[in-house]
Tab-separated table of C-alpha atoms and ligand atoms in Angstrom:
chain	number	residue	atom	x	y	z
R	1	MET	CA	10.334	-20.869	5.895
R	2	GLU	CA	10.232	-17.136	6.553
R	3	THR	CA	6.896	-15.557	7.397
R	4	VAL	CA	5.461	-12.643	5.426
R	5	VAL	CA	2.671	-10.305	6.538
R	6	SER	CA	1.090	-7.370	4.788
R	7	GLY	CA	-2.259	-5.634	4.571
R	8	ILE	CA	-4.167	-2.921	2.801
R	9	ARG	CA	-6.658	-0.597	4.421
R	10	SER	CA	-10.206	-1.062	3.254
R	11	THR	CA	-10.854	2.491	2.177
R	12	GLY	CA	-11.856	1.993	-1.451
R	13	LYS	CA	-10.691	0.597	-4.738
R	14	LEU	CA	-7.050	-0.389	-5.205
R	15	HIS	CA	-4.920	1.834	-7.434
R	16	LEU	CA	-1.646	1.371	-9.314
R	17	GLY	CA	0.321	2.444	-6.211
R	18	ASN	CA	-1.232	-0.344	-4.147
R	19	TYR	CA	-0.572	-2.799	-6.931
R	20	TYR	CA	3.038	-2.004	-7.768
R	21	GLY	CA	3.965	-1.071	-4.184
R	22	ALA	CA	2.375	-4.083	-2.538
R	23	VAL	CA	0.048	-6.554	-4.274
R	24	GLN	CA	2.378	-7.482	-7.121
R	25	ASN	CA	4.925	-8.581	-4.517
R	26	PHE	CA	2.248	-10.485	-2.549
R	27	VAL	CA	1.491	-12.550	-5.632
R	28	LYS	CA	5.153	-13.417	-6.181
R	29	MET	CA	5.914	-14.087	-2.521
R	30	GLN	CA	3.074	-16.560	-2.005
R	31	HIS	CA	5.113	-19.208	-3.838
R	32	GLU	CA	8.196	-18.841	-1.664
R	33	TYR	CA	7.087	-17.889	1.835
R	34	ASN	CA	4.572	-18.529	4.560
R	35	CYS	CA	2.279	-15.617	3.677
R	36	PHE	CA	-0.488	-13.759	5.521
R	37	PHE	CA	-2.298	-11.068	3.553
R	38	PHE	CA	-5.126	-9.268	5.246
R	39	ILE	CA	-7.651	-6.478	4.823
R	40	ALA	CA	-6.994	-3.781	7.408
R	41	ASP	CA	-10.581	-2.891	8.279
R	42	LEU	CA	-9.765	-1.952	11.883
R	43	HIS	CA	-7.291	0.621	10.589
R	44	SER	CA	-9.985	2.063	8.335
R	45	LEU	CA	-12.129	2.973	11.387
R	46	THR	CA	-10.003	6.062	12.056
R	47	THR	CA	-12.110	7.896	9.461
R	48	HIS	CA	-15.482	6.631	10.772
R	49	PRO	CA	-16.973	4.847	7.734
R	50	THR	CA	-20.692	4.043	7.731
R	51	PRO	CA	-21.462	0.323	8.332
R	52	ALA	CA	-22.520	-0.081	4.692
R	53	ASP	CA	-19.354	1.562	3.329
R	54	LEU	CA	-17.186	-0.464	5.693
R	55	HIS	CA	-18.602	-3.734	4.423
R	56	GLN	CA	-18.492	-2.701	0.774
R	57	ASN	CA	-14.859	-1.575	1.044
R	58	VAL	CA	-13.759	-4.798	2.731
R	59	LYS	CA	-15.402	-6.746	-0.070
R	60	GLN	CA	-13.714	-4.567	-2.685
R	61	VAL	CA	-10.213	-5.299	-1.354
R	62	LEU	CA	-10.948	-9.005	-0.964
R	63	VAL	CA	-12.209	-9.206	-4.556
R	64	GLU	CA	-9.210	-7.300	-5.881
R	65	TYR	CA	-6.724	-9.427	-3.917
R	66	LEU	CA	-8.189	-12.503	-5.594
R	67	ALA	CA	-8.447	-10.850	-9.014
R	68	ALA	CA	-4.780	-9.839	-8.809
R	69	GLY	CA	-3.827	-13.466	-8.310
R	70	ILE	CA	-3.420	-14.093	-4.594
R	71	ASP	CA	-4.269	-17.757	-4.207
R	72	PRO	CA	-6.125	-18.665	-0.988
R	73	GLU	CA	-4.648	-22.166	-1.193
R	74	LYS	CA	-1.136	-20.734	-1.035
R	75	ALA	CA	-1.440	-17.622	1.109
R	76	THR	CA	-3.661	-16.979	4.110
R	77	ILE	CA	-6.093	-14.204	3.181
R	78	TYR	CA	-8.098	-12.786	6.070
R	79	ILE	CA	-10.054	-9.833	7.347
R	80	GLN	CA	-8.297	-8.162	10.275
R	81	SER	CA	-11.425	-7.729	12.413
R	82	GLU	CA	-12.111	-11.473	12.202
R	83	VAL	CA	-8.913	-12.153	14.140
R	84	PRO	CA	-9.590	-10.485	17.504
R	85	GLU	CA	-6.221	-11.628	18.881
R	86	VAL	CA	-4.684	-8.660	17.076
R	87	THR	CA	-6.498	-6.196	19.332
R	88	GLU	CA	-5.203	-7.963	22.421
R	89	LEU	CA	-1.612	-7.801	21.214
R	90	TYR	CA	-2.220	-4.150	20.283
R	91	LEU	CA	-3.175	-3.449	23.892
R	92	TYR	CA	0.011	-5.050	25.247
R	93	LEU	CA	2.173	-3.161	22.768
R	94	ASN	CA	0.414	0.097	23.636
R	95	MET	CA	1.793	-0.155	27.192
R	96	ASN	CA	5.182	0.098	25.670
R	97	SER	CA	4.850	2.813	23.072
R	98	TYR	CA	5.268	6.436	23.949
R	99	LEU	CA	3.421	9.622	23.134
R	100	GLY	CA	6.523	11.416	21.840
R	101	GLU	CA	7.473	8.796	19.291
R	102	LEU	CA	3.883	8.342	18.128
R	103	GLU	CA	3.468	12.086	17.643
R	104	ARG	CA	6.659	12.210	15.595
R	105	SER	CA	5.397	9.654	13.070
R	106	ALA	CA	5.193	11.262	9.616
R	107	SER	CA	1.845	9.646	8.822
R	108	PHE	CA	0.341	11.008	12.057
R	109	LYS	CA	1.531	14.512	11.189
R	110	ASP	CA	0.028	14.144	7.705
R	111	LYS	CA	-3.295	13.034	9.168
R	112	ILE	CA	-3.451	15.928	11.644
R	113	ARG	CA	-3.070	18.232	8.676
R	114	ALA	CA	-5.617	16.355	6.560
R	115	GLN	CA	-8.307	15.896	9.236
R	116	PRO	CA	-7.717	18.376	12.073
R	117	GLU	CA	-11.297	17.879	13.258
R	118	ASN	CA	-10.762	14.165	13.911
R	119	VAL	CA	-7.420	13.567	15.615
R	120	ASN	CA	-8.462	10.483	17.564
R	121	ALA	CA	-6.399	8.116	19.698
R	122	GLY	CA	-6.715	5.404	17.061
R	123	LEU	CA	-4.880	7.650	14.648
R	124	LEU	CA	-2.095	8.231	17.165
R	125	THR	CA	-1.661	4.524	17.893
R	126	TYR	CA	-2.099	3.446	14.259
R	127	PRO	CA	1.560	2.267	14.043
R	128	VAL	CA	1.057	0.150	17.172
R	129	LEU	CA	-1.872	-1.700	15.618
R	130	MET	CA	0.201	-2.187	12.495
R	131	ALA	CA	3.062	-3.584	14.597
R	132	ALA	CA	0.572	-5.970	16.223
R	133	ASP	CA	-0.502	-7.196	12.751
R	134	ILE	CA	3.072	-8.011	11.862
R	135	LEU	CA	4.393	-9.308	15.188
R	136	MET	CA	1.317	-11.477	15.654
R	137	HIS	CA	2.629	-13.901	13.045
R	138	ARG	CA	6.272	-13.199	13.957
R	139	ALA	CA	6.923	-12.092	10.402
R	140	THR	CA	10.309	-10.997	9.094
R	141	LYS	CA	9.352	-9.698	5.657
R	142	VAL	CA	6.671	-7.098	4.983
R	143	PRO	CA	5.991	-6.225	1.338
R	144	VAL	CA	4.965	-2.544	1.307
R	145	GLY	CA	5.534	0.659	-0.622
R	146	LYS	CA	8.011	3.341	0.368
R	147	ASP	CA	5.433	5.275	2.418
R	148	GLN	CA	5.287	2.485	5.030
R	149	GLU	CA	9.004	2.365	5.775
R	150	GLN	CA	8.795	4.408	8.961
R	151	HIS	CA	5.985	2.209	10.270
R	152	LEU	CA	8.214	-0.815	9.838
R	153	GLU	CA	10.929	0.888	11.827
R	154	MET	CA	8.407	1.487	14.609
R	155	ALA	CA	7.292	-2.160	14.479
R	156	ARG	CA	10.917	-3.200	15.045
R	157	THR	CA	11.199	-0.745	17.925
R	158	PHE	CA	8.062	-2.074	19.627
R	159	GLY	CA	9.051	-5.709	19.146
R	160	ASN	CA	12.579	-5.155	20.404
R	161	ARG	CA	11.291	-3.202	23.371
R	162	PHE	CA	8.986	-6.059	24.322
R	163	ASN	CA	11.891	-8.500	24.012
R	164	ARG	CA	14.081	-6.322	26.231
R	165	LEU	CA	11.414	-5.641	28.827
R	166	TYR	CA	10.756	-9.334	29.360
R	167	GLN	CA	14.315	-10.445	28.567
R	168	HIS	CA	13.073	-12.843	26.014
R	169	GLU	CA	14.130	-12.933	22.347
R	170	TYR	CA	10.589	-13.561	21.187
R	171	PHE	CA	9.751	-11.259	18.275
R	172	PRO	CA	12.044	-11.310	15.237
R	173	GLU	CA	12.725	-8.010	13.438
R	174	PRO	CA	10.402	-7.325	10.487
R	175	TYR	CA	11.741	-5.439	7.461
R	176	ALA	CA	9.981	-3.760	4.552
R	177	PHE	CA	10.417	-5.847	1.432
R	178	SER	CA	10.319	-5.403	-2.313
R	179	PHE	CA	11.674	-7.549	-5.131
R	180	SER	CA	12.973	-4.392	-6.760
R	181	GLU	CA	16.126	-2.814	-5.402
R	182	ASN	CA	14.287	0.015	-3.685
R	183	LEU	CA	10.863	0.283	-2.121
R	184	VAL	CA	8.371	1.509	-4.690
R	185	LYS	CA	6.707	4.916	-4.763
R	186	ILE	CA	4.191	5.306	-7.571
R	187	PRO	CA	3.494	8.974	-8.304
R	188	GLY	CA	0.022	10.386	-8.814
R	189	LEU	CA	-1.145	11.727	-12.164
R	190	ASP	CA	-1.186	15.278	-10.828
R	191	GLY	CA	2.599	15.268	-10.424
R	192	LYS	CA	2.284	16.499	-6.848
R	193	GLY	CA	3.284	13.419	-4.924
R	194	LYS	CA	2.334	9.796	-4.461
R	195	MET	CA	-0.685	8.175	-5.979
R	196	GLY	CA	-3.327	7.853	-3.273
R	197	LYS	CA	-6.985	7.072	-2.725
R	198	SER	CA	-7.746	10.402	-1.130
R	199	GLU	CA	-5.521	12.725	-3.148
R	200	GLY	CA	-8.349	14.030	-5.285
R	201	GLU	CA	-10.120	13.023	-8.457
R	202	GLY	CA	-7.837	12.176	-11.346
R	203	ASN	CA	-4.763	11.523	-9.196
R	204	ALA	CA	-5.158	7.749	-9.097
R	205	VAL	CA	-5.735	5.081	-11.731
R	206	PHE	CA	-7.721	2.250	-10.174
R	207	LEU	CA	-7.336	-1.395	-11.141
R	208	SER	CA	-11.053	-1.480	-11.837
R	209	ASP	CA	-11.069	1.612	-14.096
R	210	SER	CA	-12.369	0.919	-17.610
R	211	PRO	CA	-10.033	1.550	-20.576
R	212	ASP	CA	-11.958	4.711	-21.416
R	213	VAL	CA	-11.635	6.095	-17.926
R	214	ILE	CA	-7.893	5.330	-17.960
R	215	ARG	CA	-7.478	7.114	-21.302
R	216	LYS	CA	-9.351	10.126	-20.016
R	217	LYS	CA	-7.394	10.348	-16.758
R	218	VAL	CA	-3.998	10.023	-18.423
R	219	LYS	CA	-4.958	12.469	-21.153
R	220	SER	CA	-5.760	15.134	-18.610
R	221	ALA	CA	-2.606	14.536	-16.565
R	222	ARG	CA	-0.489	17.677	-16.452
R	223	THR	CA	2.849	17.848	-18.201
R	224	ASP	CA	3.783	21.397	-17.258
R	225	SER	CA	4.735	22.630	-13.843
R	226	LEU	CA	3.098	26.042	-13.731
R	227	PRO	CA	-0.470	27.065	-14.454
R	228	THR	CA	-0.689	28.907	-17.785
R	229	ILE	CA	-3.494	31.317	-17.096
R	230	THR	CA	-2.220	34.280	-19.044
R	231	SER	CA	-0.522	34.437	-22.406
R	232	SER	CA	2.613	35.822	-20.768
R	233	GLY	CA	2.402	32.840	-18.416
R	234	GLU	CA	2.330	30.637	-21.460
R	235	GLU	CA	5.396	32.341	-22.891
R	236	MET	CA	7.220	31.928	-19.617
R	237	GLN	CA	6.181	28.313	-19.520
R	238	LYS	CA	7.712	27.732	-22.925
R	239	GLU	CA	10.963	29.402	-21.839
R	240	ILE	CA	11.103	27.250	-18.705
R	241	GLU	CA	10.478	24.167	-20.816
R	242	LYS	CA	13.381	25.108	-23.106
R	243	VAL	CA	15.741	25.526	-20.158
R	244	ARG	CA	14.577	22.213	-18.723
R	245	ILE	CA	15.214	20.410	-21.982
R	246	ALA	CA	18.615	22.090	-22.404
R	247	PHE	CA	19.634	20.889	-18.941
R	248	LYS	CA	17.692	17.623	-19.265
R	249	ILE	CA	15.648	18.318	-16.124
R	250	LYS	CA	12.083	17.096	-16.298
R	251	SER	CA	9.323	19.003	-14.537
R	252	PRO	CA	7.879	17.054	-11.564
R	253	ALA	CA	4.702	16.369	-13.559
R	254	VAL	CA	6.619	14.979	-16.554
R	255	GLN	CA	8.937	13.009	-14.277
R	256	SER	CA	5.882	11.394	-12.639
R	257	LEU	CA	4.572	10.217	-16.002
R	258	PHE	CA	7.977	8.814	-16.931
R	259	ASP	CA	8.114	7.024	-13.563
R	260	LEU	CA	4.732	5.473	-14.305
R	261	MET	CA	5.880	4.461	-17.766
R	262	LYS	CA	8.875	2.742	-16.200
R	263	VAL	CA	6.592	0.321	-14.348
R	264	VAL	CA	3.904	-0.314	-16.959
R	265	SER	CA	5.722	-0.154	-20.320
R	266	ASN	CA	8.538	-2.173	-21.811
R	267	SER	CA	12.063	-0.778	-21.898
R	268	GLN	CA	12.044	-0.004	-25.644
R	269	THR	CA	9.015	2.225	-25.228
R	270	LEU	CA	10.584	4.008	-22.286
R	271	ASP	CA	13.888	4.451	-24.128
R	272	TYR	CA	12.076	5.802	-27.159
R	273	PHE	CA	10.329	8.553	-25.216
R	274	GLU	CA	13.421	9.326	-23.115
R	275	TYR	CA	15.267	9.841	-26.397
R	276	GLN	CA	12.494	12.071	-27.731
R	277	TYR	CA	12.550	14.064	-24.535
R	278	LYS	CA	16.301	14.613	-24.672
R	279	ASN	CA	16.042	15.653	-28.310
R	280	GLY	CA	13.317	18.124	-27.476
R	281	THR	CA	11.025	16.407	-30.007
R	282	ILE	CA	8.660	14.730	-27.555
R	283	ARG	CA	4.947	15.174	-28.217
R	284	TYR	CA	3.184	14.835	-24.909
R	285	GLY	CA	-0.066	13.821	-26.599
R	286	ASP	CA	1.600	10.736	-28.111
R	287	PHE	CA	3.529	10.041	-24.945
R	288	LYS	CA	0.356	10.033	-22.832
R	289	LYS	CA	-1.545	7.981	-25.382
R	290	GLN	CA	1.121	5.293	-25.227
R	291	LEU	CA	1.212	5.438	-21.427
R	292	ALA	CA	-2.579	5.004	-21.216
R	293	GLU	CA	-2.533	2.006	-23.588
R	294	ASP	CA	0.233	0.353	-21.589
R	295	ILE	CA	-1.636	0.880	-18.312
R	296	ILE	CA	-4.716	-0.665	-19.939
R	297	ILE	CA	-2.717	-3.713	-21.040
R	298	ALA	CA	-0.950	-4.102	-17.683
R	299	THR	CA	-4.191	-4.030	-15.697
R	300	ALA	CA	-6.407	-5.975	-18.135
R	301	PRO	CA	-6.076	-9.438	-16.560
R	302	ILE	CA	-7.044	-8.058	-13.142
R	303	ARG	CA	-9.829	-5.809	-14.414
R	304	GLU	CA	-11.414	-8.660	-16.323
R	305	ARG	CA	-11.626	-10.863	-13.232
R	306	ILE	CA	-12.934	-8.283	-10.763
R	307	GLU	CA	-16.560	-8.359	-11.885
R	308	ASP	CA	-16.875	-12.150	-11.922
R	309	ILE	CA	-15.290	-12.615	-8.526
R	310	ALA	CA	-17.440	-9.845	-7.012
R	311	LYS	CA	-20.566	-11.736	-8.051
R	312	ASN	CA	-19.461	-14.926	-6.369
R	313	GLU	CA	-20.518	-14.235	-2.769
R	314	SER	CA	-20.259	-17.851	-1.657
R	315	TYR	CA	-16.639	-18.056	-2.852
R	316	LEU	CA	-15.807	-14.835	-0.965
R	317	ARG	CA	-17.425	-16.239	2.166
R	318	GLN	CA	-15.501	-19.467	1.825
R	319	VAL	CA	-12.153	-17.711	1.278
R	320	SER	CA	-12.560	-15.324	4.213
R	321	ARG	CA	-13.794	-18.015	6.643
R	322	PHE	CA	-10.961	-20.374	5.715
R	323	GLY	CA	-8.423	-17.542	6.015
R	324	ALA	CA	-9.727	-16.431	9.404
R	325	VAL	CA	-9.350	-19.963	10.798
R	326	LYS	CA	-5.758	-20.232	9.605
R	327	ALA	CA	-4.831	-16.714	10.760
R	328	ARG	CA	-6.354	-17.294	14.206
R	329	GLU	CA	-4.438	-20.505	14.611
R	330	SER	CA	-1.181	-18.632	14.106
R	331	ALA	CA	-2.339	-15.679	16.237
R	332	GLN	CA	-3.475	-17.843	19.151
R	333	LYS	CA	-0.126	-19.555	19.295
R	334	THR	CA	1.632	-16.186	19.606
R	335	LEU	CA	-0.879	-14.863	22.134
R	336	LYS	CA	-0.449	-17.936	24.322
R	337	ASP	CA	3.316	-17.349	24.387
R	338	VAL	CA	2.941	-13.606	24.921
R	339	ARG	CA	0.580	-14.053	27.863
R	340	GLU	CA	2.999	-16.470	29.439
R	341	ILE	CA	5.968	-14.145	28.869
R	342	ILE	CA	4.066	-11.203	30.382
R	343	GLY	CA	3.220	-13.320	33.415
R	344	PHE	CA	-0.533	-13.904	33.218
R	345	LYS	CA	-1.257	-17.106	35.080
R	346	ARG	CA	-4.556	-18.776	35.859
R	347	PHE	CA	-5.361	-19.701	39.459
K	401	TYM	P1	-2.414	1.521	2.570
K	401	TYM	O1	-3.752	0.898	2.628
K	401	TYM	O2	-2.319	3.012	2.594
K	401	TYM	O3	-1.626	1.023	1.297
K	401	TYM	C1	-1.519	-0.351	1.011
K	401	TYM	C2	-0.193	-0.681	0.372
K	401	TYM	O4	-0.037	0.051	-0.845
K	401	TYM	C3	1.188	0.766	-0.806
K	401	TYM	N1	1.028	2.043	-1.515
K	401	TYM	C4	1.898	2.497	-2.424
K	401	TYM	N2	3.054	1.982	-2.882
K	401	TYM	C5	3.700	2.690	-3.829
K	401	TYM	N3	3.253	3.875	-4.333
K	401	TYM	C6	2.102	4.425	-3.894
K	401	TYM	N4	1.665	5.564	-4.404
K	401	TYM	C7	1.370	3.735	-2.886
K	401	TYM	N5	0.205	3.977	-2.239
K	401	TYM	C8	0.018	2.932	-1.401
K	401	TYM	C9	1.479	0.996	0.659
K	401	TYM	O5	2.858	1.220	0.877
K	401	TYM	C10	1.009	-0.307	1.260
K	401	TYM	O6	1.991	-1.299	1.140
K	401	TYM	N6	-0.749	0.950	7.213
K	401	TYM	C11	-0.970	0.252	5.958
K	401	TYM	C12	-1.843	-0.984	6.079
K	401	TYM	C13	-1.363	-1.952	7.101
K	401	TYM	C14	-0.245	-2.816	6.999
K	401	TYM	C15	-0.210	-3.548	8.212
K	401	TYM	C16	0.708	-3.032	6.013
K	401	TYM	C17	-1.958	-2.171	8.305
K	401	TYM	N7	-1.247	-3.142	8.999
K	401	TYM	C18	0.775	-4.505	8.454
K	401	TYM	C19	1.698	-3.980	6.259
K	401	TYM	C20	1.742	-4.717	7.466
K	401	TYM	C21	-1.626	1.230	5.005
K	401	TYM	O7	-2.291	2.139	5.390
K	401	TYM	O8	-1.491	0.903	3.713
């Protein structure tokens, strides 16, 4: 049976991007593969969380994994920091990863821009730690969203390099996986890019958001592409909108909302609004109302379970302890082999 590994950083509540890009696939894959799903708390240290926030965020992801339907009897669910073998493998892989390639990583460049005051070595070697997560269980399939594709390519590079260096076909090649044809990229509500935890208030819809909060967020999502500060700006906006409709080109903000509708609504609903759009008769108020209701329905089963699971501390303890034992068993097997391959021998 093929092995699957994936994780989510513990940096807050999970949003629709995390769900449709990753967790939804985790839930499906647990029935067919040997699955390891973890909470990437070591990765979250790059932004220096307080001890209290760190713990709370780990709990949040664990609760939401379970609420979304990951079954600890089927998949191994664990907290990354409870499997110290990963940091050892990370060290070995670091000997074999180079400054140039790490600096070229798109996520590193994004982070330098986002937090120029905190460009630490952990940030630079983030893809190496991620490779260690994956290679540690010798996984071949990694369910992730589109934004992680380059990291997967780096994981293959590091694994292959290790194999070549020691002339040993040890690590298989891991590939990003999605049940859909392409890797998923869920846009944010602001129409400016992907949905993310740190992209600003109102950009993300969280799985734990109440129906009212969801309605409010979707209602205030933009449908135009230019700010309409002046009345002449408004006129221009209307002209642009006419041209767009004539050529059937949606503004990025409208396209984002349609992309969201594609994942949460049924095809008749989507077709209906596509038709309205093409006809130039779409009313964005109705469109957004429908979108909000469909998001509420899609997330209801998860939302309803979050609170109950969060209260059950002893269950969370039991799940994470059991997961850590199983994950360490797999990790220790790999580490034993890796140490032997590298040439560590006891006197
Ligand atoms: P993270 O925590 O940023 O995101 C977790 C998962 O959610 C997906 N995702 C999205 N998918 C579609 N649209 C979006 N807007 C969107 N936003 C987030 C991500 O692609 C990811 O699958 N480096 C990883 C965590 C990690 C990991 C690993 C993943 C550490 N080690 C090993 C896989 C295997 C990260 O920061 O994901």
